Tab-separated table of N, CA and C in Angstrom:
chain	number	residue	atom	x	y	z
A	1	PRO	N	-11.154	1.809	-17.228
A	1	PRO	CA	-10.530	2.709	-16.260
A	1	PRO	C	-10.273	1.989	-14.937
A	2	LEU	N	-9.188	2.347	-14.284
A	2	LEU	CA	-8.857	1.738	-13.007
A	2	LEU	C	-9.775	2.266	-11.915
A	3	PRO	N	-10.126	1.410	-10.963
A	3	PRO	CA	-10.915	1.892	-9.820
A	3	PRO	C	-10.120	2.933	-9.052
A	4	ARG	N	-10.826	3.826	-8.452
A	4	ARG	CA	-10.197	4.909	-7.707
A	4	ARG	C	-10.325	4.636	-6.212
A	5	LEU	N	-9.679	3.538	-5.788
A	5	LEU	CA	-9.753	3.122	-4.396
A	5	LEU	C	-8.405	2.558	-3.981
A	6	LEU	N	-7.979	2.895	-2.772
A	6	LEU	CA	-6.778	2.318	-2.187
A	6	LEU	C	-7.085	1.992	-0.737
A	7	THR	N	-6.742	0.772	-0.328
A	7	THR	CA	-6.933	0.347	1.054
A	7	THR	C	-5.580	0.188	1.717
A	8	LEU	N	-5.403	0.870	2.850
A	8	LEU	CA	-4.222	0.683	3.675
A	8	LEU	C	-4.568	-0.415	4.668
A	9	LEU	N	-3.898	-1.537	4.548
A	9	LEU	CA	-4.209	-2.740	5.316
A	9	LEU	C	-3.058	-3.037	6.263
A	10	GLY	N	-3.343	-3.192	7.536
A	10	GLY	CA	-2.288	-3.512	8.485
A	10	GLY	C	-2.854	-3.818	9.853
A	11	PRO	N	-2.004	-4.353	10.723
A	11	PRO	CA	-2.467	-4.669	12.071
A	11	PRO	C	-2.792	-3.407	12.866
A	12	SER	N	-3.522	-3.589	13.922
A	12	SER	CA	-3.843	-2.483	14.813
A	12	SER	C	-2.547	-1.855	15.303
A	13	GLY	N	-2.474	-0.523	15.267
A	13	GLY	CA	-1.298	0.172	15.744
A	13	GLY	C	-0.178	0.304	14.734
A	14	SER	N	-0.410	-0.109	13.507
A	14	SER	CA	0.657	-0.037	12.497
A	14	SER	C	0.781	1.350	11.879
A	15	GLY	N	-0.121	2.245	12.202
A	15	GLY	CA	-0.012	3.620	11.719
A	15	GLY	C	-0.792	3.919	10.456
A	16	LYS	N	-1.784	3.111	10.135
A	16	LYS	CA	-2.574	3.308	8.913
A	16	LYS	C	-3.223	4.696	8.883
A	17	SER	N	-3.893	5.051	9.954
A	17	SER	CA	-4.573	6.349	10.012
A	17	SER	C	-3.574	7.497	9.954
A	18	SER	N	-2.455	7.353	10.633
A	18	SER	CA	-1.434	8.403	10.624
A	18	SER	C	-0.842	8.577	9.239
A	19	VAL	N	-0.552	7.478	8.570
A	19	VAL	CA	-0.009	7.558	7.212
A	19	VAL	C	-1.003	8.263	6.297
A	20	ALA	N	-2.284	7.909	6.446
A	20	ALA	CA	-3.311	8.514	5.595
A	20	ALA	C	-3.489	9.999	5.908
A	21	MET	N	-3.673	10.338	7.191
A	21	MET	CA	-4.030	11.711	7.555
A	21	MET	C	-2.843	12.663	7.662
A	22	ALA	N	-1.705	12.148	8.082
A	22	ALA	CA	-0.551	13.040	8.268
A	22	ALA	C	0.465	12.920	7.132
A	23	GLY	N	0.316	11.910	6.301
A	23	GLY	CA	1.263	11.715	5.214
A	23	GLY	C	0.644	11.847	3.837
A	24	LEU	N	-0.221	10.916	3.498
A	24	LEU	CA	-0.768	10.862	2.145
A	24	LEU	C	-1.672	12.056	1.818
A	25	LEU	N	-2.618	12.369	2.674
A	25	LEU	CA	-3.527	13.487	2.379
A	25	LEU	C	-2.798	14.820	2.242
A	26	PRO	N	-1.903	15.188	3.174
A	26	PRO	CA	-1.167	16.447	2.982
A	26	PRO	C	-0.327	16.454	1.707
A	27	ALA	N	0.264	15.311	1.366
A	27	ALA	CA	1.067	15.242	0.134
A	27	ALA	C	0.183	15.482	-1.090
A	28	LEU	N	-0.989	14.898	-1.103
A	28	LEU	CA	-1.912	15.116	-2.222
A	28	LEU	C	-2.377	16.570	-2.268
A	29	GLN	N	-2.676	17.138	-1.109
A	29	GLN	CA	-3.121	18.529	-1.057
A	29	GLN	C	-2.033	19.492	-1.524
A	30	ARG	N	-0.774	19.098	-1.378
A	30	ARG	CA	0.337	19.912	-1.880
A	30	ARG	C	0.553	19.706	-3.377
A	31	GLY	N	-0.129	18.742	-3.980
A	31	GLY	CA	0.009	18.518	-5.415
A	31	GLY	C	1.049	17.485	-5.797
A	32	GLU	N	1.391	16.582	-4.897
A	32	GLU	CA	2.377	15.543	-5.197
A	32	GLU	C	1.929	14.669	-6.375
A	33	LEU	N	0.653	14.498	-6.530
A	33	LEU	CA	0.087	13.837	-7.701
A	33	LEU	C	-0.409	14.962	-8.602
A	34	PRO	N	-0.026	14.990	-9.872
A	34	PRO	CA	-0.401	16.122	-10.732
A	34	PRO	C	-1.897	16.460	-10.651
A	35	GLY	N	-2.165	17.700	-10.293
A	35	GLY	CA	-3.536	18.194	-10.215
A	35	GLY	C	-4.228	17.963	-8.885
A	36	SER	N	-3.604	17.184	-7.988
A	36	SER	CA	-4.290	16.832	-6.734
A	36	SER	C	-4.476	18.018	-5.790
A	37	GLN	N	-3.726	19.098	-5.973
A	37	GLN	CA	-3.915	20.275	-5.116
A	37	GLN	C	-5.280	20.924	-5.380
A	38	ALA	N	-5.890	20.650	-6.526
A	38	ALA	CA	-7.194	21.224	-6.861
A	38	ALA	C	-8.356	20.291	-6.498
A	39	TRP	N	-8.055	19.128	-5.959
A	39	TRP	CA	-9.116	18.192	-5.587
A	39	TRP	C	-9.922	18.752	-4.419
A	40	ILE	N	-11.092	18.195	-4.249
A	40	ILE	CA	-11.938	18.506	-3.097
A	40	ILE	C	-11.704	17.400	-2.076
A	41	TYR	N	-11.401	17.779	-0.850
A	41	TYR	CA	-11.109	16.812	0.215
A	41	TYR	C	-12.230	16.860	1.246
A	42	LEU	N	-12.964	15.774	1.341
A	42	LEU	CA	-14.028	15.674	2.336
A	42	LEU	C	-13.418	15.319	3.692
A	43	LYS	N	-14.115	15.674	4.760
A	43	LYS	CA	-13.671	15.268	6.092
A	43	LYS	C	-13.717	13.742	6.169
A	44	PRO	N	-12.742	13.132	6.850
A	44	PRO	CA	-12.749	11.668	6.982
A	44	PRO	C	-14.020	11.169	7.664
A	45	VAL	N	-14.414	9.986	7.276
A	45	VAL	CA	-15.589	9.319	7.839
A	45	VAL	C	-15.120	8.110	8.636
A	46	VAL	N	-15.715	7.910	9.807
A	46	VAL	CA	-15.576	6.669	10.557
A	46	VAL	C	-16.970	6.068	10.541
A	47	PRO	N	-17.141	4.865	9.982
A	47	PRO	CA	-18.488	4.341	9.696
A	47	PRO	C	-19.420	4.187	10.896
A	48	GLY	N	-18.962	3.620	11.982
A	48	GLY	CA	-19.825	3.428	13.147
A	48	GLY	C	-21.018	2.539	12.855
A	49	GLN	N	-22.075	2.717	13.625
A	49	GLN	CA	-23.273	1.885	13.480
A	49	GLN	C	-24.095	2.255	12.251
A	50	ARG	N	-24.006	3.505	11.820
A	50	ARG	CA	-24.813	3.989	10.695
A	50	ARG	C	-23.904	4.679	9.671
A	51	PRO	N	-23.234	3.888	8.836
A	51	PRO	CA	-22.267	4.481	7.907
A	51	PRO	C	-22.888	5.419	6.875
A	52	ILE	N	-24.118	5.187	6.485
A	52	ILE	CA	-24.751	6.073	5.497
A	52	ILE	C	-25.041	7.432	6.136
A	53	GLU	N	-25.458	7.426	7.377
A	53	GLU	CA	-25.665	8.685	8.096
A	53	GLU	C	-24.328	9.415	8.276
A	54	ALA	N	-23.258	8.681	8.599
A	54	ALA	CA	-21.929	9.290	8.743
A	54	ALA	C	-21.494	9.925	7.428
A	55	LEU	N	-21.781	9.270	6.338
A	55	LEU	CA	-21.460	9.803	5.016
A	55	LEU	C	-22.258	11.076	4.731
A	56	ALA	N	-23.539	11.071	5.062
A	56	ALA	CA	-24.392	12.250	4.859
A	56	ALA	C	-23.889	13.426	5.693
A	57	LEU	N	-23.450	13.165	6.913
A	57	LEU	CA	-22.913	14.234	7.769
A	57	LEU	C	-21.666	14.857	7.144
A	58	THR	N	-20.794	14.044	6.614
A	58	THR	CA	-19.583	14.557	5.964
A	58	THR	C	-19.926	15.372	4.721
A	59	LEU	N	-20.871	14.895	3.937
A	59	LEU	CA	-21.269	15.599	2.718
A	59	LEU	C	-21.991	16.910	3.021
A	60	SER	N	-22.664	16.986	4.171
A	60	SER	CA	-23.499	18.153	4.493
A	60	SER	C	-22.703	19.456	4.510
A	61	GLU	N	-21.429	19.390	4.838
A	61	GLU	CA	-20.586	20.589	4.849
A	61	GLU	C	-20.502	21.219	3.452
A	62	HIS	N	-20.599	20.399	2.431
A	62	HIS	CA	-20.475	20.879	1.051
A	62	HIS	C	-21.831	21.158	0.389
A	63	PHE	N	-22.906	20.846	1.105
A	63	PHE	CA	-24.263	21.113	0.611
A	63	PHE	C	-25.035	21.874	1.689
A	64	PRO	N	-24.639	23.112	1.986
A	64	PRO	CA	-25.235	23.841	3.111
A	64	PRO	C	-26.732	24.121	2.952
A	65	ALA	N	-27.232	24.134	1.735
A	65	ALA	CA	-28.649	24.410	1.527
A	65	ALA	C	-29.516	23.162	1.695
A	66	ARG	N	-28.881	22.035	1.911
A	66	ARG	CA	-29.626	20.778	2.018
A	66	ARG	C	-29.556	20.245	3.439
A	67	SER	N	-30.616	19.577	3.842
A	67	SER	CA	-30.624	18.956	5.168
A	67	SER	C	-29.861	17.632	5.116
A	68	ILE	N	-29.386	17.220	6.269
A	68	ILE	CA	-28.705	15.925	6.360
A	68	ILE	C	-29.668	14.815	5.966
A	69	ALA	N	-30.932	14.958	6.356
A	69	ALA	CA	-31.937	13.942	6.016
A	69	ALA	C	-32.124	13.814	4.510
A	70	SER	N	-32.104	14.925	3.784
A	70	SER	CA	-32.282	14.846	2.326
A	70	SER	C	-31.057	14.219	1.653
A	71	LEU	N	-29.866	14.504	2.183
A	71	LEU	CA	-28.661	13.876	1.651
A	71	LEU	C	-28.687	12.370	1.920
A	72	GLU	N	-29.103	12.024	3.119
A	72	GLU	CA	-29.195	10.609	3.469
A	72	GLU	C	-30.231	9.899	2.592
A	73	GLU	N	-31.318	10.587	2.304
A	73	GLU	CA	-32.341	10.025	1.413
A	73	GLU	C	-31.754	9.743	0.026
A	74	ASP	N	-30.962	10.688	-0.495
A	74	ASP	CA	-30.306	10.472	-1.796
A	74	ASP	C	-29.375	9.267	-1.749
A	75	LEU	N	-28.658	9.115	-0.648
A	75	LEU	CA	-27.730	7.994	-0.517
A	75	LEU	C	-28.452	6.661	-0.390
A	76	ARG	N	-29.645	6.674	0.171
A	76	ARG	CA	-30.379	5.418	0.407
A	76	ARG	C	-31.209	4.948	-0.790
A	77	ARG	N	-31.262	5.712	-1.843
A	77	ARG	CA	-32.042	5.288	-3.020
A	77	ARG	C	-31.570	3.925	-3.501
A	78	ASP	N	-32.480	3.194	-4.131
A	78	ASP	CA	-32.221	1.816	-4.546
A	78	ASP	C	-31.101	1.647	-5.567
A	79	THR	N	-30.775	2.671	-6.305
A	79	THR	CA	-29.846	2.498	-7.421
A	79	THR	C	-28.380	2.385	-7.006
A	80	ALA	N	-28.028	2.752	-5.801
A	80	ALA	CA	-26.640	2.766	-5.312
A	80	ALA	C	-25.785	3.787	-6.068
A	81	ARG	N	-26.411	4.720	-6.757
A	81	ARG	CA	-25.671	5.767	-7.471
A	81	ARG	C	-25.674	7.093	-6.711
A	82	GLY	N	-26.284	7.120	-5.550
A	82	GLY	CA	-26.419	8.360	-4.792
A	82	GLY	C	-25.103	9.034	-4.468
A	83	LEU	N	-24.133	8.274	-3.999
A	83	LEU	CA	-22.845	8.860	-3.656
A	83	LEU	C	-22.155	9.392	-4.910
A	84	HIS	N	-22.153	8.615	-5.963
A	84	HIS	CA	-21.547	9.064	-7.224
A	84	HIS	C	-22.191	10.375	-7.696
A	85	LEU	N	-23.513	10.450	-7.656
A	85	LEU	CA	-24.205	11.648	-8.136
A	85	LEU	C	-23.907	12.863	-7.261
A	86	LEU	N	-23.866	12.677	-5.943
A	86	LEU	CA	-23.557	13.794	-5.046
A	86	LEU	C	-22.123	14.282	-5.252
A	87	LEU	N	-21.187	13.365	-5.423
A	87	LEU	CA	-19.797	13.768	-5.661
A	87	LEU	C	-19.665	14.483	-7.001
A	88	THR	N	-20.437	14.047	-7.976
A	88	THR	CA	-20.423	14.702	-9.286
A	88	THR	C	-20.930	16.136	-9.173
A	89	MET	N	-21.920	16.373	-8.316
A	89	MET	CA	-22.445	17.726	-8.121
A	89	MET	C	-21.412	18.645	-7.456
A	90	LEU	N	-20.486	18.070	-6.695
A	90	LEU	CA	-19.476	18.873	-5.997
A	90	LEU	C	-18.393	19.422	-6.917
A	91	ARG	N	-18.073	18.693	-7.943
A	91	ARG	CA	-16.933	19.127	-8.761
A	91	ARG	C	-17.331	20.240	-9.716
A	92	LYS	N	-16.384	21.114	-9.936
A	92	LYS	CA	-16.621	22.274	-10.795
A	92	LYS	C	-16.144	22.034	-12.224
A	93	ARG	N	-15.122	21.173	-12.368
A	93	ARG	CA	-14.595	20.841	-13.694
A	93	ARG	C	-14.555	19.318	-13.818
A	94	ALA	N	-14.603	18.822	-15.023
A	94	ALA	CA	-14.635	17.380	-15.262
A	94	ALA	C	-13.421	16.658	-14.689
A	95	GLU	N	-12.269	17.326	-14.638
A	95	GLU	CA	-11.065	16.652	-14.152
A	95	GLU	C	-10.907	16.707	-12.632
A	96	THR	N	-11.765	17.441	-11.949
A	96	THR	CA	-11.674	17.549	-10.488
A	96	THR	C	-12.069	16.230	-9.837
A	97	ARG	N	-11.291	15.827	-8.862
A	97	ARG	CA	-11.570	14.624	-8.075
A	97	ARG	C	-12.070	15.034	-6.700
A	98	VAL	N	-12.824	14.154	-6.078
A	98	VAL	CA	-13.301	14.354	-4.711
A	98	VAL	C	-12.801	13.168	-3.902
A	99	LEU	N	-11.938	13.446	-2.912
A	99	LEU	CA	-11.330	12.372	-2.133
A	99	LEU	C	-12.035	12.210	-0.800
A	100	LEU	N	-12.307	10.958	-0.473
A	100	LEU	CA	-12.919	10.618	0.810
A	100	LEU	C	-12.097	9.532	1.478
A	101	LEU	N	-11.659	9.811	2.706
A	101	LEU	CA	-10.998	8.822	3.543
A	101	LEU	C	-12.043	8.201	4.447
A	102	ILE	N	-12.117	6.884	4.416
A	102	ILE	CA	-12.965	6.160	5.369
A	102	ILE	C	-12.008	5.439	6.304
A	103	ASP	N	-11.875	5.995	7.492
A	103	ASP	CA	-10.948	5.472	8.489
A	103	ASP	C	-11.653	4.388	9.304
A	104	GLN	N	-10.879	3.411	9.759
A	104	GLN	CA	-11.421	2.310	10.560
A	104	GLN	C	-12.559	1.605	9.811
A	105	PHE	N	-12.284	1.289	8.557
A	105	PHE	CA	-13.300	0.686	7.691
A	105	PHE	C	-13.867	-0.611	8.265
A	106	GLU	N	-13.116	-1.276	9.149
A	106	GLU	CA	-13.610	-2.511	9.755
A	106	GLU	C	-14.902	-2.296	10.525
A	107	GLU	N	-15.183	-1.045	10.924
A	107	GLU	CA	-16.427	-0.769	11.645
A	107	GLU	C	-17.665	-1.085	10.814
A	108	VAL	N	-17.536	-1.069	9.499
A	108	VAL	CA	-18.671	-1.447	8.642
A	108	VAL	C	-19.089	-2.884	8.962
A	109	PHE	N	-18.139	-3.712	9.382
A	109	PHE	CA	-18.413	-5.120	9.651
A	109	PHE	C	-18.570	-5.421	11.134
A	110	THR	N	-18.053	-4.549	11.997
A	110	THR	CA	-18.113	-4.826	13.431
A	110	THR	C	-19.181	-4.018	14.155
A	111	GLN	N	-19.538	-2.839	13.651
A	111	GLN	CA	-20.488	-1.992	14.366
A	111	GLN	C	-21.797	-1.772	13.628
A	112	THR	N	-21.780	-1.832	12.310
A	112	THR	CA	-23.014	-1.613	11.552
A	112	THR	C	-23.957	-2.764	11.847
A	113	VAL	N	-25.100	-2.444	12.425
A	113	VAL	CA	-26.030	-3.463	12.897
A	113	VAL	C	-26.814	-4.085	11.746
A	114	SER	N	-27.250	-3.268	10.810
A	114	SER	CA	-28.130	-3.729	9.739
A	114	SER	C	-27.328	-4.255	8.550
A	115	GLU	N	-27.595	-5.487	8.174
A	115	GLU	CA	-26.949	-6.065	6.988
A	115	GLU	C	-27.374	-5.310	5.736
A	116	ASP	N	-28.626	-4.859	5.675
A	116	ASP	CA	-29.079	-4.085	4.517
A	116	ASP	C	-28.291	-2.790	4.386
A	117	GLU	N	-28.049	-2.104	5.507
A	117	GLU	CA	-27.274	-0.861	5.464
A	117	GLU	C	-25.833	-1.143	5.051
A	118	ARG	N	-25.265	-2.225	5.593
A	118	ARG	CA	-23.885	-2.587	5.245
A	118	ARG	C	-23.771	-2.824	3.736
A	119	ARG	N	-24.666	-3.636	3.198
A	119	ARG	CA	-24.628	-3.946	1.760
A	119	ARG	C	-24.809	-2.686	0.912
A	120	HIS	N	-25.741	-1.840	1.311
A	120	HIS	CA	-25.999	-0.633	0.534
A	120	HIS	C	-24.789	0.316	0.582
A	121	PHE	N	-24.182	0.450	1.753
A	121	PHE	CA	-22.996	1.283	1.888
A	121	PHE	C	-21.878	0.773	0.980
A	122	LEU	N	-21.649	-0.532	0.983
A	122	LEU	CA	-20.618	-1.116	0.120
A	122	LEU	C	-20.966	-0.915	-1.352
A	123	ASP	N	-22.248	-1.050	-1.686
A	123	ASP	CA	-22.675	-0.817	-3.078
A	123	ASP	C	-22.464	0.644	-3.489
A	124	LEU	N	-22.740	1.585	-2.569
A	124	LEU	CA	-22.496	3.002	-2.855
A	124	LEU	C	-21.027	3.241	-3.186
A	125	LEU	N	-20.143	2.670	-2.367
A	125	LEU	CA	-18.705	2.842	-2.586
A	125	LEU	C	-18.257	2.173	-3.881
A	126	LEU	N	-18.735	0.962	-4.105
A	126	LEU	CA	-18.360	0.224	-5.313
A	126	LEU	C	-18.765	0.998	-6.566
A	127	THR	N	-19.979	1.498	-6.588
A	127	THR	CA	-20.457	2.264	-7.744
A	127	THR	C	-19.655	3.548	-7.916
A	128	ALA	N	-19.442	4.275	-6.816
A	128	ALA	CA	-18.758	5.571	-6.903
A	128	ALA	C	-17.298	5.442	-7.326
A	129	CYS	N	-16.640	4.361	-6.959
A	129	CYS	CA	-15.216	4.270	-7.310
A	129	CYS	C	-14.969	3.522	-8.616
A	130	THR	N	-16.007	2.960	-9.207
A	130	THR	CA	-15.810	2.267	-10.487
A	130	THR	C	-16.555	2.928	-11.640
A	131	GLU	N	-17.354	3.926	-11.345
A	131	GLU	CA	-18.092	4.644	-12.389
A	131	GLU	C	-17.095	5.286	-13.357
A	132	PRO	N	-17.190	4.977	-14.644
A	132	PRO	CA	-16.260	5.591	-15.603
A	132	PRO	C	-16.309	7.119	-15.520
A	133	ASN	N	-15.147	7.719	-15.452
A	133	ASN	CA	-14.997	9.178	-15.370
A	133	ASN	C	-15.633	9.799	-14.136
A	134	GLY	N	-15.922	8.984	-13.130
A	134	GLY	CA	-16.492	9.517	-11.897
A	134	GLY	C	-15.468	10.317	-11.120
A	135	PRO	N	-15.916	11.212	-10.260
A	135	PRO	CA	-15.001	12.070	-9.513
A	135	PRO	C	-14.445	11.441	-8.235
A	136	GLY	N	-15.093	10.401	-7.721
A	136	GLY	CA	-14.739	9.866	-6.410
A	136	GLY	C	-13.419	9.123	-6.380
A	137	VAL	N	-12.598	9.470	-5.384
A	137	VAL	CA	-11.362	8.758	-5.074
A	137	VAL	C	-11.483	8.381	-3.602
A	138	PHE	N	-11.228	7.123	-3.290
A	138	PHE	CA	-11.475	6.629	-1.941
A	138	PHE	C	-10.229	6.011	-1.343
A	139	LEU	N	-9.985	6.347	-0.096
A	139	LEU	CA	-8.884	5.807	0.672
A	139	LEU	C	-9.504	5.169	1.913
A	140	LEU	N	-9.197	3.893	2.139
A	140	LEU	CA	-9.741	3.170	3.283
A	140	LEU	C	-8.594	2.714	4.176
A	141	THR	N	-8.818	2.704	5.479
A	141	THR	CA	-7.900	2.038	6.386
A	141	THR	C	-8.650	0.836	6.952
A	142	LEU	N	-7.993	-0.306	6.949
A	142	LEU	CA	-8.645	-1.556	7.370
A	142	LEU	C	-7.656	-2.381	8.187
A	143	ARG	N	-8.084	-2.777	9.368
A	143	ARG	CA	-7.249	-3.655	10.195
A	143	ARG	C	-7.120	-5.012	9.513
A	144	ALA	N	-5.913	-5.539	9.512
A	144	ALA	CA	-5.618	-6.798	8.816
A	144	ALA	C	-6.436	-7.965	9.352
A	145	ASP	N	-6.756	-7.961	10.640
A	145	ASP	CA	-7.523	-9.076	11.187
A	145	ASP	C	-8.986	-9.059	10.724
A	146	PHE	N	-9.361	-8.041	9.954
A	146	PHE	CA	-10.704	-7.987	9.368
A	146	PHE	C	-10.669	-8.051	7.844
A	147	TYR	N	-9.526	-8.395	7.306
A	147	TYR	CA	-9.360	-8.443	5.842
A	147	TYR	C	-10.358	-9.397	5.173
A	148	ASP	N	-10.733	-10.462	5.888
A	148	ASP	CA	-11.656	-11.435	5.301
A	148	ASP	C	-13.095	-10.922	5.196
A	149	ARG	N	-13.466	-9.932	5.978
A	149	ARG	CA	-14.864	-9.471	6.000
A	149	ARG	C	-15.340	-8.935	4.643
A	150	PRO	N	-14.579	-8.055	3.968
A	150	PRO	CA	-15.044	-7.584	2.658
A	150	PRO	C	-15.139	-8.702	1.618
A	151	LEU	N	-14.407	-9.799	1.845
A	151	LEU	CA	-14.416	-10.901	0.886
A	151	LEU	C	-15.763	-11.623	0.833
A	152	HIS	N	-16.599	-11.395	1.839
A	152	HIS	CA	-17.952	-11.965	1.841
A	152	HIS	C	-18.874	-11.229	0.861
A	153	TYR	N	-18.389	-10.147	0.306
A	153	TYR	CA	-19.122	-9.343	-0.677
A	153	TYR	C	-18.241	-9.349	-1.928
A	154	PRO	N	-18.387	-10.362	-2.784
A	154	PRO	CA	-17.397	-10.648	-3.830
A	154	PRO	C	-16.930	-9.472	-4.676
A	155	GLU	N	-17.819	-8.651	-5.188
A	155	GLU	CA	-17.372	-7.543	-6.035
A	155	GLU	C	-16.524	-6.551	-5.251
A	156	PHE	N	-16.994	-6.207	-4.078
A	156	PHE	CA	-16.263	-5.248	-3.253
A	156	PHE	C	-14.968	-5.868	-2.734
A	157	GLY	N	-15.034	-7.120	-2.315
A	157	GLY	CA	-13.847	-7.814	-1.827
A	157	GLY	C	-12.758	-7.904	-2.887
A	158	LYS	N	-13.153	-8.152	-4.117
A	158	LYS	CA	-12.185	-8.227	-5.216
A	158	LYS	C	-11.515	-6.869	-5.426
A	159	LEU	N	-12.294	-5.812	-5.316
A	159	LEU	CA	-11.768	-4.454	-5.470
A	159	LEU	C	-10.708	-4.161	-4.405
A	160	ILE	N	-10.985	-4.525	-3.167
A	160	ILE	CA	-10.017	-4.319	-2.091
A	160	ILE	C	-8.789	-5.201	-2.305
A	161	ASP	N	-9.016	-6.446	-2.699
A	161	ASP	CA	-7.903	-7.361	-2.916
A	161	ASP	C	-6.954	-6.845	-3.996
A	162	GLU	N	-7.486	-6.221	-5.014
A	162	GLU	CA	-6.670	-5.738	-6.134
A	162	GLU	C	-6.074	-4.349	-5.890
A	163	ASN	N	-6.530	-3.653	-4.839
A	163	ASN	CA	-6.112	-2.267	-4.622
A	163	ASN	C	-5.801	-1.997	-3.156
A	164	HIS	N	-4.806	-2.700	-2.632
A	164	HIS	CA	-4.414	-2.459	-1.244
A	164	HIS	C	-2.905	-2.431	-1.103
A	165	ILE	N	-2.472	-1.791	-0.022
A	165	ILE	CA	-1.069	-1.756	0.369
A	165	ILE	C	-1.009	-2.286	1.789
A	166	VAL	N	-0.069	-3.183	2.029
A	166	VAL	CA	0.088	-3.756	3.362
A	166	VAL	C	1.067	-2.901	4.158
A	167	MET	N	0.668	-2.577	5.366
A	167	MET	CA	1.527	-1.822	6.282
A	167	MET	C	1.916	-2.741	7.436
A	168	PHE	N	3.201	-2.791	7.720
A	168	PHE	CA	3.684	-3.632	8.797
A	168	PHE	C	3.753	-2.826	10.086
A	169	PRO	N	3.744	-3.518	11.236
A	169	PRO	CA	3.839	-2.792	12.508
A	169	PRO	C	5.126	-1.982	12.571
A	170	MET	N	5.065	-0.866	13.278
A	170	MET	CA	6.247	-0.032	13.437
A	170	MET	C	7.227	-0.698	14.407
A	171	GLU	N	8.508	-0.560	14.083
A	171	GLU	CA	9.555	-1.001	14.996
A	171	GLU	C	9.918	0.183	15.879
A	172	MET	N	10.705	-0.060	16.913
A	172	MET	CA	11.029	0.993	17.873
A	172	MET	C	11.644	2.214	17.186
A	173	ARG	N	12.530	2.026	16.206
A	173	ARG	CA	13.147	3.181	15.538
A	173	ARG	C	12.093	3.971	14.751
A	174	ASP	N	11.073	3.264	14.227
A	174	ASP	CA	9.999	3.948	13.510
A	174	ASP	C	9.188	4.808	14.468
A	175	VAL	N	8.911	4.267	15.651
A	175	VAL	CA	8.152	5.015	16.653
A	175	VAL	C	8.931	6.271	17.037
A	176	ARG	N	10.238	6.133	17.239
A	176	ARG	CA	11.080	7.281	17.596
A	176	ARG	C	11.019	8.339	16.493
A	177	ASP	N	11.120	7.924	15.214
A	177	ASP	CA	11.054	8.869	14.095
A	177	ASP	C	9.715	9.591	14.046
A	178	VAL	N	8.638	8.840	14.274
A	178	VAL	CA	7.297	9.427	14.228
A	178	VAL	C	7.158	10.514	15.292
A	179	ILE	N	7.776	10.292	16.434
A	179	ILE	CA	7.671	11.261	17.536
A	179	ILE	C	8.656	12.424	17.360
A	180	GLU	N	9.898	12.123	16.986
A	180	GLU	CA	10.934	13.148	16.963
A	180	GLU	C	10.967	13.981	15.695
A	181	LYS	N	10.753	13.381	14.529
A	181	LYS	CA	10.914	14.110	13.261
A	181	LYS	C	9.926	15.268	13.093
A	182	PRO	N	8.659	15.117	13.501
A	182	PRO	CA	7.771	16.290	13.343
A	182	PRO	C	8.246	17.498	14.156
A	183	ALA	N	8.943	17.248	15.252
A	183	ALA	CA	9.433	18.355	16.073
A	183	ALA	C	10.545	19.134	15.360
A	184	HIS	N	11.277	18.468	14.473
A	184	HIS	CA	12.338	19.136	13.721
A	184	HIS	C	11.724	19.956	12.622
């Protein structure tokens, strides 16, 4: 099975986050991909200094009976299957997908202080997006000047290398369209 991960890669200001949040996610929610209107869409995560805690906060909305600390504990288990298992608990039918956008993914390499946390976070994502028949679908935005950082983690780096789209900087006419077309 193909991994369920796509990385939008481009320079700062190229519109990666806008394409993801204002273009791709709404299109999926409308059902542009067969069945995607029935998917579960988690709130986007920005990793920051503690990406596992950020992930637990996003998941907490869908697990109201659980504390953020207990969700974080599940994510921190040694097996790196915590995210996959939590996403599996969210789906109601086997074909349901759970989509998570991780915006500004470069923060995993620039702000996350602990190398152990960074590695575990990457392992959680790797397991969740490659687990056969798993529900997780992941969309990442990554600044091009940090493209080399995931490559220091060979399995994860290979996944990004094989599943990315390059976005070029917007030209003046693109900026005008972005501003004027939504008003129409």
